[in-house]
Short mmCIF file of C-alpha atoms in Angstrom, two decimals:
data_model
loop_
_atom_site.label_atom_id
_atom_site.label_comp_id
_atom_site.label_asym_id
_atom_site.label_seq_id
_atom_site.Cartn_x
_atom_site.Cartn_y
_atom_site.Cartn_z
CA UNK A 1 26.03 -35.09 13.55
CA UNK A 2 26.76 -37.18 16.90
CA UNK A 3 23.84 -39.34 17.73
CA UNK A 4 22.63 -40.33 20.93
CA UNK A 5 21.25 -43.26 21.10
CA UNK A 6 18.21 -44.62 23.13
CA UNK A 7 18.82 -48.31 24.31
CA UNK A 8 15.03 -49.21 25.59
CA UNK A 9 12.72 -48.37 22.94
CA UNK A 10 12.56 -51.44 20.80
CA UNK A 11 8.92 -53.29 22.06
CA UNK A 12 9.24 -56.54 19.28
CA UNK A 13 5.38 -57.51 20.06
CA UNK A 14 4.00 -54.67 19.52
CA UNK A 15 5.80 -53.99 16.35
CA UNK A 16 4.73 -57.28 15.00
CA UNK A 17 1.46 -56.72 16.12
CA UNK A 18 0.97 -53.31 14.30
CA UNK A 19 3.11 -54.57 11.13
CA UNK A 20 0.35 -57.33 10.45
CA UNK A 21 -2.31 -54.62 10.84
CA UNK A 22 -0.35 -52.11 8.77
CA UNK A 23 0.33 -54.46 6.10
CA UNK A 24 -3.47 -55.57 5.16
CA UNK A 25 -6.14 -54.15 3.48
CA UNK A 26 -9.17 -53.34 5.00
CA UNK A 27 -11.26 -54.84 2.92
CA UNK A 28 -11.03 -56.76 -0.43
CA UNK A 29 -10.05 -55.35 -4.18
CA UNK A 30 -7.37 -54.67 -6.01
CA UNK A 31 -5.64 -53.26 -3.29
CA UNK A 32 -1.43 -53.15 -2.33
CA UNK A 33 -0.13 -52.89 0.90
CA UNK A 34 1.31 -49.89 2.06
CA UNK A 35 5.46 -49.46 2.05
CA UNK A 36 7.97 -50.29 4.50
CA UNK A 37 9.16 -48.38 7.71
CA UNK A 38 11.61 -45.84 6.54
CA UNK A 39 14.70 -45.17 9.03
CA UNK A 40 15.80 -42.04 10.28
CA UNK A 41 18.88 -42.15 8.53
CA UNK A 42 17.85 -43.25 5.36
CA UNK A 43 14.70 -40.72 4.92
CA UNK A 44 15.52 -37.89 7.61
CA UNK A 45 17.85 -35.14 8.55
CA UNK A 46 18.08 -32.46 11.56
CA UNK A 47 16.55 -29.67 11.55
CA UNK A 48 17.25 -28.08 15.35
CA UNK A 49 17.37 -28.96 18.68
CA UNK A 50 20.92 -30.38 18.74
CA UNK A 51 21.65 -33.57 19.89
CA UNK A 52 20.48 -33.44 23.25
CA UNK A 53 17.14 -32.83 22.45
CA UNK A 54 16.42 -35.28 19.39
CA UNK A 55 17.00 -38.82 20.90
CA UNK A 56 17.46 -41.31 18.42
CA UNK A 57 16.97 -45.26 19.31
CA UNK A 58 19.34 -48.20 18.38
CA UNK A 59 17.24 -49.51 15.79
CA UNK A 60 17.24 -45.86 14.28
CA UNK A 61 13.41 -46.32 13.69
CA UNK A 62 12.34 -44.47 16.53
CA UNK A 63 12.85 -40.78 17.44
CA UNK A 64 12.32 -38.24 20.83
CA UNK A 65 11.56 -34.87 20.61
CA UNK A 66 12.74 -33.17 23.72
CA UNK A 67 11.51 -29.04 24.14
CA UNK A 68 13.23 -27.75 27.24
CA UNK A 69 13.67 -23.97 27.91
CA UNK A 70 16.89 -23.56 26.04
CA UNK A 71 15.03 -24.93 22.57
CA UNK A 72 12.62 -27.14 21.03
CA UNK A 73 13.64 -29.92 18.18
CA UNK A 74 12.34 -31.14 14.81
CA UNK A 75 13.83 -33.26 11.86
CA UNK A 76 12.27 -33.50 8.25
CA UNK A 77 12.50 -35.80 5.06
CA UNK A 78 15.77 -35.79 3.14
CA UNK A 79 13.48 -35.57 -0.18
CA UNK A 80 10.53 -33.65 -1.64
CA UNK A 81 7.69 -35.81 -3.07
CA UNK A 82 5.13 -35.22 -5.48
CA UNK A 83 2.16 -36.78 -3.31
CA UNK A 84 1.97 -39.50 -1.17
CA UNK A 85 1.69 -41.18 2.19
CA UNK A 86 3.39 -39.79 5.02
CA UNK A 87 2.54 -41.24 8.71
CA UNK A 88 3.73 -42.21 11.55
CA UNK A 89 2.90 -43.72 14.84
CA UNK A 90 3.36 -40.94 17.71
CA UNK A 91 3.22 -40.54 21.40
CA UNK A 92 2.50 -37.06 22.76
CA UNK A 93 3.89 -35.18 26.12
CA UNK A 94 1.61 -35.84 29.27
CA UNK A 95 0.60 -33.60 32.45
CA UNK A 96 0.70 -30.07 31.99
CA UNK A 97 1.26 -29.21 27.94
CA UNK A 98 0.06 -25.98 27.90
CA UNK A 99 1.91 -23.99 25.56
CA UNK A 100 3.51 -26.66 23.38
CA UNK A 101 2.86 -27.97 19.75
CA UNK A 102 3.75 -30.90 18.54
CA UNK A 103 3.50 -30.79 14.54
CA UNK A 104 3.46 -33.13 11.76
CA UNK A 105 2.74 -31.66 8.22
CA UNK A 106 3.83 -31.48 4.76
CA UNK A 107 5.21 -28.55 3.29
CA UNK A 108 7.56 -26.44 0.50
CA UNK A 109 7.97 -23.66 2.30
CA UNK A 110 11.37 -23.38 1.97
CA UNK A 111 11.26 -23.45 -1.40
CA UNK A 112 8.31 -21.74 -2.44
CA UNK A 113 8.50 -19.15 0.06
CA UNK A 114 5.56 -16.86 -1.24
CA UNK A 115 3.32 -19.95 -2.82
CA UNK A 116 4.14 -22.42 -0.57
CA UNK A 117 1.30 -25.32 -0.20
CA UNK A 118 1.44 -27.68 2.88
CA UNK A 119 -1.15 -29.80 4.70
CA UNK A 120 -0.72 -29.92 8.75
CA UNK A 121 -1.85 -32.34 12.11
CA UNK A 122 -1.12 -29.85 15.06
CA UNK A 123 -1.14 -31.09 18.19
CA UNK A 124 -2.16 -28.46 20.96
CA UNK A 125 -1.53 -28.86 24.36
CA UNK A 126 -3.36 -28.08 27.55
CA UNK A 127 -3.35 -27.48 31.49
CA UNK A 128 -3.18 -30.28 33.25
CA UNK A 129 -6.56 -32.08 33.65
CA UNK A 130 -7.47 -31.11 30.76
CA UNK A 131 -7.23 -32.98 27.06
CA UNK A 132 -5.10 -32.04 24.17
CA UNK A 133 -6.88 -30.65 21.26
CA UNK A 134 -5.68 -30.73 17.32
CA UNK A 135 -6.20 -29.41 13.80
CA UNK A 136 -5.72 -30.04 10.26
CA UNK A 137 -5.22 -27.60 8.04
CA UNK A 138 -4.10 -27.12 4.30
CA UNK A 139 -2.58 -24.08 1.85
CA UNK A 140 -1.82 -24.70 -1.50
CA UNK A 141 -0.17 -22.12 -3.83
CA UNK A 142 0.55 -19.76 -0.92
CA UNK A 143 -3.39 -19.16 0.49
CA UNK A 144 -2.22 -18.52 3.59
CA UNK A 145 -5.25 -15.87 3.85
CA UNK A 146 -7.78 -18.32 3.07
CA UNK A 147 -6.87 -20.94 6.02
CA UNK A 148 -9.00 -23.79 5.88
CA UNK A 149 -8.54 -24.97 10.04
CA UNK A 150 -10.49 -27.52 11.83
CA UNK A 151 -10.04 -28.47 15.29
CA UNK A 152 -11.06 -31.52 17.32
CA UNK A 153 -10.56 -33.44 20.16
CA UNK A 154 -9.56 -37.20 20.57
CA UNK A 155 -11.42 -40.25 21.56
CA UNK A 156 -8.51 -41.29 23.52
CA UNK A 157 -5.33 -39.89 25.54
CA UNK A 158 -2.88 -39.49 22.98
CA UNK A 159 -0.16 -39.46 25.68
CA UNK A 160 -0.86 -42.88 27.21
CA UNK A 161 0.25 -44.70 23.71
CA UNK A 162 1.16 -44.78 20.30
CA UNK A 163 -1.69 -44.11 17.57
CA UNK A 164 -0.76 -43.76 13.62
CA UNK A 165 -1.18 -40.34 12.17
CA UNK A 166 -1.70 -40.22 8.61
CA UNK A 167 -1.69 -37.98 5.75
CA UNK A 168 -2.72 -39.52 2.16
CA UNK A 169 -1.80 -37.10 -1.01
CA UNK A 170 -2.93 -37.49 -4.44
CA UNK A 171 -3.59 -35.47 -7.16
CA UNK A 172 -6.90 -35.50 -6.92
CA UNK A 173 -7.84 -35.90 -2.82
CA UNK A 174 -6.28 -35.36 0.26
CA UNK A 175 -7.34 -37.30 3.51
CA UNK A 176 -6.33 -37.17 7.30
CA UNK A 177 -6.16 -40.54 9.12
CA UNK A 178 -6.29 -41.49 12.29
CA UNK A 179 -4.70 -45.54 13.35
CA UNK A 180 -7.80 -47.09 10.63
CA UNK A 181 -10.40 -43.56 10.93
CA UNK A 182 -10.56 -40.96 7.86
CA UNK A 183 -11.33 -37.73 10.24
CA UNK A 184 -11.02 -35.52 7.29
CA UNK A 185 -10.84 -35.65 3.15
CA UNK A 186 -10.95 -32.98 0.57
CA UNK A 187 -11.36 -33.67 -2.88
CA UNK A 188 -9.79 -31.33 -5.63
CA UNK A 189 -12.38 -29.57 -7.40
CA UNK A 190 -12.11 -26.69 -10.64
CA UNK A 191 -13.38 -24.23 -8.23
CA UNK A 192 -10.38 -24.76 -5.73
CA UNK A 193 -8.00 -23.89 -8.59
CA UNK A 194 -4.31 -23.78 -7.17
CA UNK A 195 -5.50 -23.63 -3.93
CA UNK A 196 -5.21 -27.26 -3.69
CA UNK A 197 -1.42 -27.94 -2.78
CA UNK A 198 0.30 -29.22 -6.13
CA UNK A 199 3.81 -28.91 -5.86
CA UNK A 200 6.67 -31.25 -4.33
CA UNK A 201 6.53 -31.35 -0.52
CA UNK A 202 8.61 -32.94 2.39
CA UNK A 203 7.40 -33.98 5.53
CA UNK A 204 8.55 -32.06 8.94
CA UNK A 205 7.86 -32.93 12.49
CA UNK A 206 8.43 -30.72 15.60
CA UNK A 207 7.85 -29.80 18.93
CA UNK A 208 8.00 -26.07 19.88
CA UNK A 209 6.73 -23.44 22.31
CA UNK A 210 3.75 -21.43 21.33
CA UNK A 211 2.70 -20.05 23.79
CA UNK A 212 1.49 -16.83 22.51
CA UNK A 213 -1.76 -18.81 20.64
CA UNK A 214 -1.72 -22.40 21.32
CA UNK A 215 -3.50 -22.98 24.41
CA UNK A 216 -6.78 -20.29 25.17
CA UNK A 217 -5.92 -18.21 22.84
CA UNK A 218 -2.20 -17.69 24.49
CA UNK A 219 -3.90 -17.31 28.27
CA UNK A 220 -1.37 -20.53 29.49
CA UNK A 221 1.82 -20.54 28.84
CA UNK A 222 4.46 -23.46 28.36
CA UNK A 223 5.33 -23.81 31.92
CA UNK A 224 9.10 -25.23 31.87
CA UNK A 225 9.07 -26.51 35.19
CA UNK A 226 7.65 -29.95 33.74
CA UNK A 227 10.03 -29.80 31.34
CA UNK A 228 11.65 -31.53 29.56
CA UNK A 229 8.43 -32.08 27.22
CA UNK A 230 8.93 -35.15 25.13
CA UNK A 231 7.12 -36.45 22.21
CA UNK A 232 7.81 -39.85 20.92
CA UNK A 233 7.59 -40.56 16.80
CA UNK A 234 8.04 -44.22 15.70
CA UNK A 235 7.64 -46.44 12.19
CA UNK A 236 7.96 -43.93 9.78
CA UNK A 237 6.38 -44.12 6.57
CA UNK A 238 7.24 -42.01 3.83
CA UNK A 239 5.96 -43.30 -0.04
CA UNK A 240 5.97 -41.11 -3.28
CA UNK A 241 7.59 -40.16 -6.09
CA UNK A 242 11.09 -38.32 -5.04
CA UNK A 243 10.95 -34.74 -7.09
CA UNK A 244 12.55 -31.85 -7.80
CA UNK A 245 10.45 -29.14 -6.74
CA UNK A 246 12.15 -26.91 -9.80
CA UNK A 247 11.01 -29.08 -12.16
CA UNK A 248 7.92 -28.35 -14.14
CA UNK A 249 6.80 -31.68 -15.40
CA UNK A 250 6.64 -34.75 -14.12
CA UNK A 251 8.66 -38.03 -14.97
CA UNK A 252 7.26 -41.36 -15.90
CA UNK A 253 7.99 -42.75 -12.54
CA UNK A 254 6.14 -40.06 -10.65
CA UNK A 255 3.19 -40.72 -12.96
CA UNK A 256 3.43 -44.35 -12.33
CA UNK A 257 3.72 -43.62 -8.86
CA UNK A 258 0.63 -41.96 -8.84
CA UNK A 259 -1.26 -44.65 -10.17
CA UNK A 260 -0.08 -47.26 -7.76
CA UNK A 261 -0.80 -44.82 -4.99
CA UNK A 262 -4.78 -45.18 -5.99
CA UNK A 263 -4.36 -48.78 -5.21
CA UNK A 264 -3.51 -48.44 -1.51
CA UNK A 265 -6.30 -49.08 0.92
CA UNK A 266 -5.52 -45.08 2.20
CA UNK A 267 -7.31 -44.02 -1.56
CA UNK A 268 -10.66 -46.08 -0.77
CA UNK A 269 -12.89 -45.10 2.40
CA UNK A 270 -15.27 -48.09 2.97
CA UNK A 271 -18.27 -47.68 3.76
CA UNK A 272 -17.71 -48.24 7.50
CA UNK A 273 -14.98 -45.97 7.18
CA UNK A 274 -17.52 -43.14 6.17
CA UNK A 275 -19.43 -44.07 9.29
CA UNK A 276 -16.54 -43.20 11.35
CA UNK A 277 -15.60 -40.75 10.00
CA UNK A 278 -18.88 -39.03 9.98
CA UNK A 279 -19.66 -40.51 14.05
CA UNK A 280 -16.13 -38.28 14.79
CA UNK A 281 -16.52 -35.05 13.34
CA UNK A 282 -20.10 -35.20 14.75
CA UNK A 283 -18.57 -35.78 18.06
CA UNK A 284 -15.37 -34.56 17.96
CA UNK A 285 -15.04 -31.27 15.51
CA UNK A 286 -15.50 -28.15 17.60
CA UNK A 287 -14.25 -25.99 15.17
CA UNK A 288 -14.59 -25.60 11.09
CA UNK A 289 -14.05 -23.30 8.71
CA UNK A 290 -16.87 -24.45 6.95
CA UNK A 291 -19.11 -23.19 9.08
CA UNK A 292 -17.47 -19.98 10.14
CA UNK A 293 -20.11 -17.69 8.32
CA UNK A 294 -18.47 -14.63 9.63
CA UNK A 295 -14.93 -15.54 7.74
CA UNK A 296 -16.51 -16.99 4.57
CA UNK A 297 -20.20 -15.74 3.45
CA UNK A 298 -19.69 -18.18 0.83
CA UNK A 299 -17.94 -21.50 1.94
CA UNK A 300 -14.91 -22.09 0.13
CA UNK A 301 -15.69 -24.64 -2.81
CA UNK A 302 -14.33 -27.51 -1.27
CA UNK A 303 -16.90 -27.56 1.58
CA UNK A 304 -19.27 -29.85 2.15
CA UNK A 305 -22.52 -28.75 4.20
CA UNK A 306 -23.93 -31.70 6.59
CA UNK A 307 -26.85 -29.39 7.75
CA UNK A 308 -27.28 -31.17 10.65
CA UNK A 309 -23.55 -30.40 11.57
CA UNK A 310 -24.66 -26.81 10.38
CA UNK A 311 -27.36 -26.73 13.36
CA UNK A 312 -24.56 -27.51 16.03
CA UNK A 313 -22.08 -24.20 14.90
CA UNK A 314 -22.56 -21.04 16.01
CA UNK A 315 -21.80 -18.52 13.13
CA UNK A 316 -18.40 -18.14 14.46
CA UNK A 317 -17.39 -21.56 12.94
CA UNK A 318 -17.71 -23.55 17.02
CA UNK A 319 -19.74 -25.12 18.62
CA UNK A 320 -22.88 -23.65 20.42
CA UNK A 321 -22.54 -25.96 23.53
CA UNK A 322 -18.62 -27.75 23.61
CA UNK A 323 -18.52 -30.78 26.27
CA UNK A 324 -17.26 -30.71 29.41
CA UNK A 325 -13.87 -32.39 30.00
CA UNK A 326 -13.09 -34.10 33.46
CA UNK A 327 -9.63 -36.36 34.77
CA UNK A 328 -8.96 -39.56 33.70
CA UNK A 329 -10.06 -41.96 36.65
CA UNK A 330 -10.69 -45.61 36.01
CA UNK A 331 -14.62 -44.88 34.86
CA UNK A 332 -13.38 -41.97 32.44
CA UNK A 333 -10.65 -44.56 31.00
CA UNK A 334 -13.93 -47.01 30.61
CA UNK A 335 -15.62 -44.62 28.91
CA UNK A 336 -12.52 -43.76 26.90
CA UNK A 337 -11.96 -47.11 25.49
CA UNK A 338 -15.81 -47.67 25.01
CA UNK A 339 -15.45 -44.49 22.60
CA UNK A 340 -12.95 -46.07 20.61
CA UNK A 341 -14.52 -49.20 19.93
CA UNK A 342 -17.49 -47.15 18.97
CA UNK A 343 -15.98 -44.98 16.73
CA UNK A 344 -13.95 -47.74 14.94
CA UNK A 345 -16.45 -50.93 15.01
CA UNK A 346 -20.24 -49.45 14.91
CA UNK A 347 -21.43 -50.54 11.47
#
C-alpha cells in the first residue's frame, strides 16, 4: 500500500507533555505504567478509504481520516487480543458534522459473525452550532438484541483538540475513559452470563456516513459540501495478550497478561475518580438503557440504579428536560473550560 505522508503533524511539546501524564499513576500502589505508543505500521493495517483518504504522518504515529463523497476510511489492529487497553488521543471534524460517525470500538465480528462481542465510543455529529453527541455501547456473545447504549454529551469541543479515548478490558470489568475521567464501567456479573464480551477482539477506527440514523434520528444528512470531513487519531495504545480467536484456552502469557493488566492505574477508580465520574453522567448522560423501562421491565443485571438519576429519565430511557445548547463565543468557551476543571478537580 502507497503511503502518503503528512509532513506537519509532529507537535514535540505537547507529546512530551502528555507522555509524562500518560506515564504516571494517579495515585500511589502497586501500580505500572501503561505501554508505549504503538505505530501504525507495527500494530495497524487498512481497512478502506484508499490512500487518499487515510493520511499517514512522517513519524507514522499519527493518522487522518478523510470521508468525502466518493468514501469514508478506517484502519484496524493487525492482531486480536484477549482484553486489554486500547486508546488513543483523537481530534474530531468541526462545523457542520451532521451525518457522520466517527467510531472507535473493539470487536470480532469478522470472525464470530453470529456471536460476535464488541464494546464501542461513537462519535455523532451535528448541524452546525450545535455539539457533537456520543455513546458507548457493548455486545458480547452476539446480543445484538439486548443493546446496552448510552449517550452523552461532552464537557468540551472535541474538535478544537486532542482528548484520550479509552477503553480498559478485563475479564472481570470493562470501563470507558475519558483523558483521566471513568464515564462508564460494567462489572461482569453470573447474571450477565456470555453477554459480557469474552472472546479475542481487535480494535477498529472509522469515519463513515450515516446519515440515515446518526443525527435526529436521520432528519440531517451528511452535507458533502464541507467536505472533506477529517478526523485526526494520534498515540496509539494497544496492550494485551495477542490471541487466536480459534483457540479455546488460553496460554500462560495471556494469563500473565491478565494479571499485570490489574496493576495499571486504568483497573483502580480512585475515589475522586468516582466523583467524576458520577458529576458526568449526572450532567452529561441523556440517554441509558438502564432506565429505558419501556425496553427492559427488568434492567439488565449489570445495571446499577442511582435513583436520583432514576428521577431525571423519562420512561423512555432520556431525559425529561435535556439542556439547551448555544455557539461557542468567548463566555461559552469560559464556561467550557470552567466545566472541565470541575469535572476533573472537584474533590
Amino acid at each position: 500500500m502507497k503511503h502518503q505522508l503528512l509532513n506537519s503533524l509532529s507537535k514535540p511539546a505537547v507529546c512530551i507533555s502528555f507522555l509524562l501524564l500518560f506515564l504516571h499513576p494517579l495515585s500511589g500502589g502497586a501500580t505500572t505504567p501503561l505501554p508505549h505508543i504503538v505505530s501504525f505500521q507495527k500494530g495497524f493495517t487498512q481497512l478502506f478509504g484508499g490512500d487518499s483518504n487515510l493520511l499517514r504522518s512522517d513519524d507514522d504515529n499519527t493518522v487522518h481520516l478523510h470521508l468525502n463523497q466518493y468514501t469514508g476510511a478506517g484502519f484496524r489492529s493487525s492482531d486480536l487480543y484477549n482484553h486489554g487497553v486500547f486508546s488513543a488521543r483523537i481530534k474530531l471534524p468541526s462545523e457542520y458534522t451532521a451525518g457522520i460517525v466517527v467510531a472507535f470500538y473493539t470487536s470480532n465480528g469478522d470472525v464470530f459473525e453470529k456471536t460476535h462481542d464488541e464494546l464501542d465510543f461513537e462519535f455523532l455529529g451535528n448541524i452546525k452550532g450545535k455539539p457533537w453527541r456520543f455513546q458507548t455501547n457493548l455486545y458480547g456473545n452476539g446480543s445484538t438484541s439486548r443493546g446496552r447504549e448510552e449517550r452523552y454529551t461532552l464537557w468540551f469541543d472535541p474538535s478544537k483538540a486532542y482528548h484520550r479515548y479509552t477503553i480498559f478490558w478485563t475479564s472481570s470489568k470493562i470501563i470507558f475513559y475519558i483523558d483521566e475521567v471513568p464515564i462508564r464501567e460494567i462489572l461482569k456479573s453470573d447474571e450477565m452470563g456470555s453477554d459480557f464480551p469474552s472472546k479475542p477482539m481487535a480494535l477498529y477506527a472509522t469515519i463513515w456516513d450515516a446519515s440515515t440514523w446518526a443525527t435526529n434520528g436521520g432528519k440531517y444528512k451528511v452535507n458533502y459540501k464541507y467536505a472533506p470531513f477529517v478526523t485526526e487519531m494520534t498515540d496509539l495504545v494497544l496492550h494485551g495478550c495477542i490471541s487466536d480467536p480459534i483457540q479455546e484456552l488460553l496460554t500462560d502469557n495471556c494469563a500473565q497478561m491478565d494479571k499485570q493488566l490489574e496493576t495499571l492505574r486504568y483497573n483502580n477508580i480512585t475515589p475522586k475518580q468516582h466523583i467524576a465520574m458520577k458529576r458526568f453522567r449526572e450532567k452529561y448522560m441523556y440517554y441509558s438503557y438502564c432506565y429505558d423501562t419501556l425496553r427492559y421491565q427488568i434492567p439488565p443485571p449489570e445495571c446499577v440504579i442511582d435513583s436520583t438519576l432514576r428521577q431525571r429519565f423519562k420512561e423512555n430511557g432520556r431525559l425529561k428536560f435535556e439542556r439547551r445548547h448555544h455557539r461557542h463565543s468567548k463566555k461559552g468557551s469560559q464556561v467550557l473550560s470552567s466545566q472541565v476543571y470541575e469535572i476533573q478537580e472537584q474533590d
